[in-house]
XYZ file of C-alpha atoms in Angstrom:
320
model
C 44.228 47.006 33.120
C 42.824 50.212 33.587
C 45.498 52.225 31.421
C 44.676 49.475 28.454
C 40.966 50.101 28.819
C 41.550 53.903 28.631
C 43.494 53.459 25.788
C 40.907 51.005 24.293
C 38.318 53.525 24.309
C 40.636 56.334 22.642
C 41.114 54.089 20.012
C 37.189 53.676 19.482
C 36.426 57.188 19.874
C 39.120 57.752 17.411
C 37.753 55.419 14.730
C 34.152 56.402 15.575
C 35.272 60.167 14.409
C 36.928 58.959 11.388
C 33.875 57.074 10.446
C 31.745 59.801 10.747
C 33.785 62.223 9.196
C 33.808 59.875 6.443
C 29.831 59.464 6.607
C 29.601 63.582 5.803
C 32.476 64.040 3.333
C 31.763 60.694 1.847
C 31.170 62.360 -1.748
C 34.199 64.740 -1.257
C 36.506 61.658 -0.228
C 35.301 59.888 -3.018
C 35.538 62.336 -5.771
C 39.038 62.980 -4.474
C 40.076 59.263 -5.514
C 37.910 59.057 -9.013
C 38.656 61.275 -11.996
C 37.351 61.472 -15.198
C 39.112 59.147 -17.410
C 42.012 60.488 -19.970
C 42.276 57.858 -22.524
C 39.944 55.742 -24.048
C 40.943 51.859 -22.944
C 38.675 48.486 -22.902
C 36.621 49.900 -25.827
C 37.615 47.307 -28.079
C 34.839 45.543 -30.303
C 34.625 42.443 -27.930
C 33.884 44.888 -25.102
C 30.304 45.708 -26.341
C 27.511 42.997 -26.291
C 23.807 42.309 -26.257
C 22.732 40.604 -23.439
C 19.489 39.300 -22.814
C 17.578 38.562 -19.326
C 18.517 34.866 -19.168
C 22.591 35.955 -19.285
C 23.248 35.005 -22.967
C 25.385 37.201 -24.586
C 25.308 38.415 -28.518
C 27.689 40.333 -30.458
C 25.856 44.151 -31.842
C 25.997 42.178 -35.283
C 23.740 39.492 -34.074
C 20.544 41.516 -33.014
C 18.435 39.024 -35.197
C 19.818 36.457 -32.762
C 19.216 38.099 -29.624
C 15.446 39.093 -31.111
C 14.799 35.522 -31.964
C 16.026 33.996 -28.366
C 12.532 35.687 -27.028
C 9.599 33.043 -27.055
C 7.704 33.814 -30.383
C 4.379 34.207 -28.885
C 3.007 37.561 -29.554
C 6.228 38.995 -30.105
C 5.136 41.602 -32.855
C 2.559 43.040 -30.246
C 5.105 42.706 -27.002
C 7.445 45.672 -26.451
C 11.118 45.812 -26.892
C 13.004 47.459 -23.776
C 16.800 48.394 -24.764
C 18.067 49.210 -21.623
C 21.567 50.871 -21.597
C 23.218 50.558 -18.112
C 25.779 53.001 -16.370
C 28.723 52.779 -14.362
C 29.775 49.903 -12.928
C 31.858 46.544 -13.146
C 29.467 43.721 -13.725
C 26.734 45.489 -15.618
C 25.477 42.028 -16.631
C 25.986 40.570 -13.492
C 23.213 38.851 -11.048
C 21.634 42.637 -10.206
C 21.944 43.838 -13.714
C 19.638 40.532 -14.755
C 17.493 41.167 -12.088
C 16.732 44.763 -13.021
C 16.552 43.553 -16.684
C 13.676 40.881 -15.119
C 12.246 43.710 -13.321
C 11.975 45.987 -16.289
C 10.503 43.235 -18.450
C 7.639 42.735 -16.026
C 6.823 46.296 -15.575
C 6.572 47.353 -19.326
C 5.389 43.358 -20.061
C 8.539 43.419 -22.656
C 11.411 41.562 -24.016
C 14.693 43.526 -22.717
C 18.044 43.552 -24.171
C 20.753 44.768 -22.568
C 23.204 47.365 -24.503
C 26.730 46.183 -22.891
C 29.601 48.747 -23.124
C 32.719 49.321 -21.126
C 31.428 51.216 -18.068
C 34.126 50.241 -15.863
C 37.843 50.742 -15.833
C 39.065 51.016 -12.143
C 37.882 52.429 -8.690
C 39.982 55.225 -9.942
C 38.427 56.222 -13.482
C 35.044 57.262 -14.462
C 34.862 56.051 -17.850
C 33.284 59.301 -19.708
C 35.396 58.657 -23.009
C 34.313 54.865 -22.973
C 31.016 56.326 -23.166
C 31.819 58.390 -26.273
C 32.864 55.435 -28.111
C 29.402 53.393 -26.512
C 27.616 56.046 -28.360
C 29.016 55.586 -31.650
C 28.162 51.406 -31.273
C 24.828 52.562 -30.137
C 24.199 54.620 -32.868
C 25.095 51.568 -35.289
C 22.763 49.530 -33.257
C 19.689 51.659 -33.771
C 20.685 51.901 -37.396
C 20.082 48.290 -37.643
C 16.857 48.645 -35.499
C 15.761 51.124 -38.340
C 16.278 48.308 -41.287
C 14.203 45.851 -38.877
C 11.375 48.046 -38.261
C 10.670 48.277 -42.226
C 7.999 46.117 -43.764
C 8.432 42.752 -43.250
C 11.028 43.191 -40.875
C 11.630 41.342 -37.748
C 10.725 44.759 -35.167
C 8.151 45.709 -37.799
C 5.087 47.079 -35.674
C 6.708 46.237 -32.979
C 6.518 49.254 -29.882
C 10.669 50.356 -28.841
C 10.959 51.724 -25.496
C 14.841 52.638 -24.259
C 15.695 52.837 -20.382
C 19.100 55.045 -19.969
C 20.634 54.626 -16.581
C 22.974 56.742 -14.933
C 26.128 57.197 -17.144
C 23.898 56.376 -19.952
C 23.066 59.780 -19.905
C 26.704 60.812 -21.036
C 26.211 57.831 -23.811
C 22.910 59.905 -25.046
C 24.471 63.217 -24.621
C 27.141 61.975 -27.496
C 24.480 60.626 -29.368
C 22.616 63.968 -29.648
C 25.597 65.815 -30.454
C 26.609 63.876 -33.139
C 23.059 64.615 -34.980
C 23.131 61.036 -36.186
C 19.871 61.433 -38.518
C 18.218 58.332 -37.103
C 14.519 58.046 -38.366
C 11.636 59.830 -36.752
C 9.489 57.465 -34.781
C 12.215 55.078 -34.385
C 11.602 54.628 -30.505
C 8.480 55.433 -29.027
C 10.192 57.108 -25.602
C 13.209 57.235 -23.920
C 13.128 57.028 -20.182
C 16.412 58.501 -18.392
C 16.547 57.401 -15.029
C 18.543 59.777 -13.134
C 21.029 60.958 -16.013
C 24.846 61.193 -15.120
C 25.847 63.955 -17.411
C 25.963 67.857 -17.152
C 22.932 70.018 -16.669
C 24.350 73.030 -18.470
C 23.172 73.127 -21.882
C 21.733 69.502 -21.911
C 18.766 71.162 -23.749
C 20.520 71.539 -27.314
C 21.685 67.895 -27.283
C 18.636 66.267 -26.311
C 16.732 68.421 -28.556
C 18.290 66.511 -31.390
C 17.104 63.084 -30.523
C 14.236 63.370 -32.580
C 14.151 59.691 -33.102
C 12.308 59.340 -30.119
C 8.172 60.463 -29.835
C 8.699 61.152 -26.445
C 11.569 61.797 -23.724
C 10.842 61.732 -20.047
C 14.030 62.528 -17.481
C 13.753 61.202 -13.822
C 15.498 62.944 -11.025
C 16.708 62.375 -7.519
C 18.356 65.556 -5.483
C 19.726 62.777 -3.119
C 21.189 60.551 -5.267
C 24.479 59.728 -3.481
C 25.965 58.673 -6.898
C 25.407 62.142 -8.509
C 26.492 63.815 -5.230
C 29.902 62.381 -6.063
C 29.771 63.282 -9.861
C 28.552 67.023 -8.787
C 31.711 67.322 -6.341
C 34.194 65.705 -9.090
C 32.874 68.047 -11.969
C 31.973 70.996 -10.250
C 28.852 71.363 -12.041
C 25.300 70.423 -11.622
C 24.246 66.810 -12.778
C 20.900 66.772 -14.908
C 19.866 63.684 -12.968
C 19.878 65.505 -9.405
C 19.043 69.170 -10.211
C 17.372 71.374 -12.357
C 18.832 74.161 -11.159
C 22.761 75.031 -11.410
C 24.901 75.385 -8.770
C 24.723 79.114 -8.682
C 20.713 78.303 -8.158
C 19.817 79.612 -11.388
C 17.315 77.667 -13.562
C 18.247 75.602 -16.635
C 16.291 76.253 -19.827
C 14.689 72.711 -19.905
C 14.658 70.708 -23.384
C 11.028 71.178 -25.453
C 10.791 67.576 -26.439
C 11.351 65.894 -22.728
C 8.817 65.672 -19.958
C 11.081 65.955 -16.362
C 10.097 63.666 -13.328
C 11.379 64.833 -9.883
C 11.412 61.860 -7.282
C 10.052 63.922 -4.188
C 10.038 62.476 -1.413
C 12.913 60.106 -2.433
C 16.194 59.385 -0.520
C 19.030 57.805 -1.751
C 18.207 55.081 -4.452
C 20.168 55.306 -7.350
C 17.876 52.293 -8.636
C 14.593 53.667 -7.738
C 13.273 51.251 -9.903
C 13.893 48.323 -9.014
C 11.968 46.453 -6.323
C 13.147 47.205 -2.541
C 14.941 50.471 -3.682
C 11.332 52.514 -4.350
C 8.417 53.519 -2.767
C 4.546 53.262 -3.673
C 4.527 56.466 -5.868
C 7.475 56.178 -7.106
C 6.796 52.810 -8.127
C 3.284 53.208 -9.945
C 5.038 56.578 -11.642
C 7.861 54.645 -13.422
C 5.955 51.833 -14.346
C 3.046 53.750 -16.041
C 4.861 56.053 -17.887
C 7.281 52.668 -19.036
C 4.481 51.427 -20.434
C 1.686 54.448 -21.598
C 4.331 57.121 -21.787
C 2.675 60.988 -21.718
C -0.531 59.205 -21.102
C 0.482 58.471 -17.573
C 1.351 62.198 -16.589
C -2.501 62.270 -15.482
C -1.040 60.074 -12.429
C -2.277 60.486 -9.247
C 0.720 60.726 -7.944
C 2.032 63.716 -10.209
C 2.061 67.167 -9.451
C 2.738 69.577 -12.399
C 4.999 72.515 -11.537
C 4.736 76.159 -13.206
C 7.614 75.092 -15.651
C 4.738 73.198 -17.779
C 7.050 70.039 -18.663
C 8.401 69.507 -15.031
C 6.433 67.233 -12.389
C 6.703 66.368 -8.847
C 6.089 63.107 -7.543
C 3.759 63.218 -4.377
C 3.855 60.479 -1.712
C 0.955 58.257 -0.572
C -1.560 60.397 1.412
C -0.755 63.399 -0.461
C -1.791 62.415 -4.337
C -3.812 64.315 -6.443
C -7.644 63.723 -6.161
C -8.766 61.410 -8.799
C -11.541 62.918 -11.270
């Protein structure tokens, strides 16, 4: 019996050591399993759709039907948020729909998800599908431009884009395509911890001239981007403003950068239960008001000029 207990104790110690190793080397272990996509799988037309917060799906060509599904009252004045999701198998599952509801409440807006094939398997990171998604997204934005003409279903209605995580890679391709979308098409784009490379991002981001304002939210402790940093071997835009060698990366002149400090490990920092008071207020204010919110008490302007750090409750900037 004593020998059995000793063996059992050794087993538990071994399990504990293995769990500890996995915890401390999580990003390296996941990156060893996950690899960038090598072929454009799962990118047929029917794998793209528009989704409303009540779970209804519409073809990308049915933008008018998606818009008409919202209550008609005050529709011309109510903002429209286009939510472009990131990596994951069920972007329109319960959590995705809840995220859309959060954005709707935060912005006082109607929300439509641009659903794209952001999942292949636990081993393939869908970077090529992100390129295919960028082509569909440009076509959708051209539909939006037509409907923003006088008398159109979106005439006079503010449009905001929230691009989460791997959606950053989708928009990188939009910028690189230089699609010549009309200026003023979008009031602002909020890049929430964009999963795309930091080096050279200024070049493509400055081509997103169809947006009046751009905001990039950065979380240095984001676990998903830690994995991507290891996988790609370069700094990720949603995690850092410095390259892996410590050099500062030139920032886009048409963007403002919001560093979420103090923050810990939340990848969906803008969803209830995954945020702190300061971040909650800053994100919500920028979502609703854009650059007018950069004077928020929880924001400290950095020497770079267009970079700000979120400071926690108790260390906020004096009002007035």
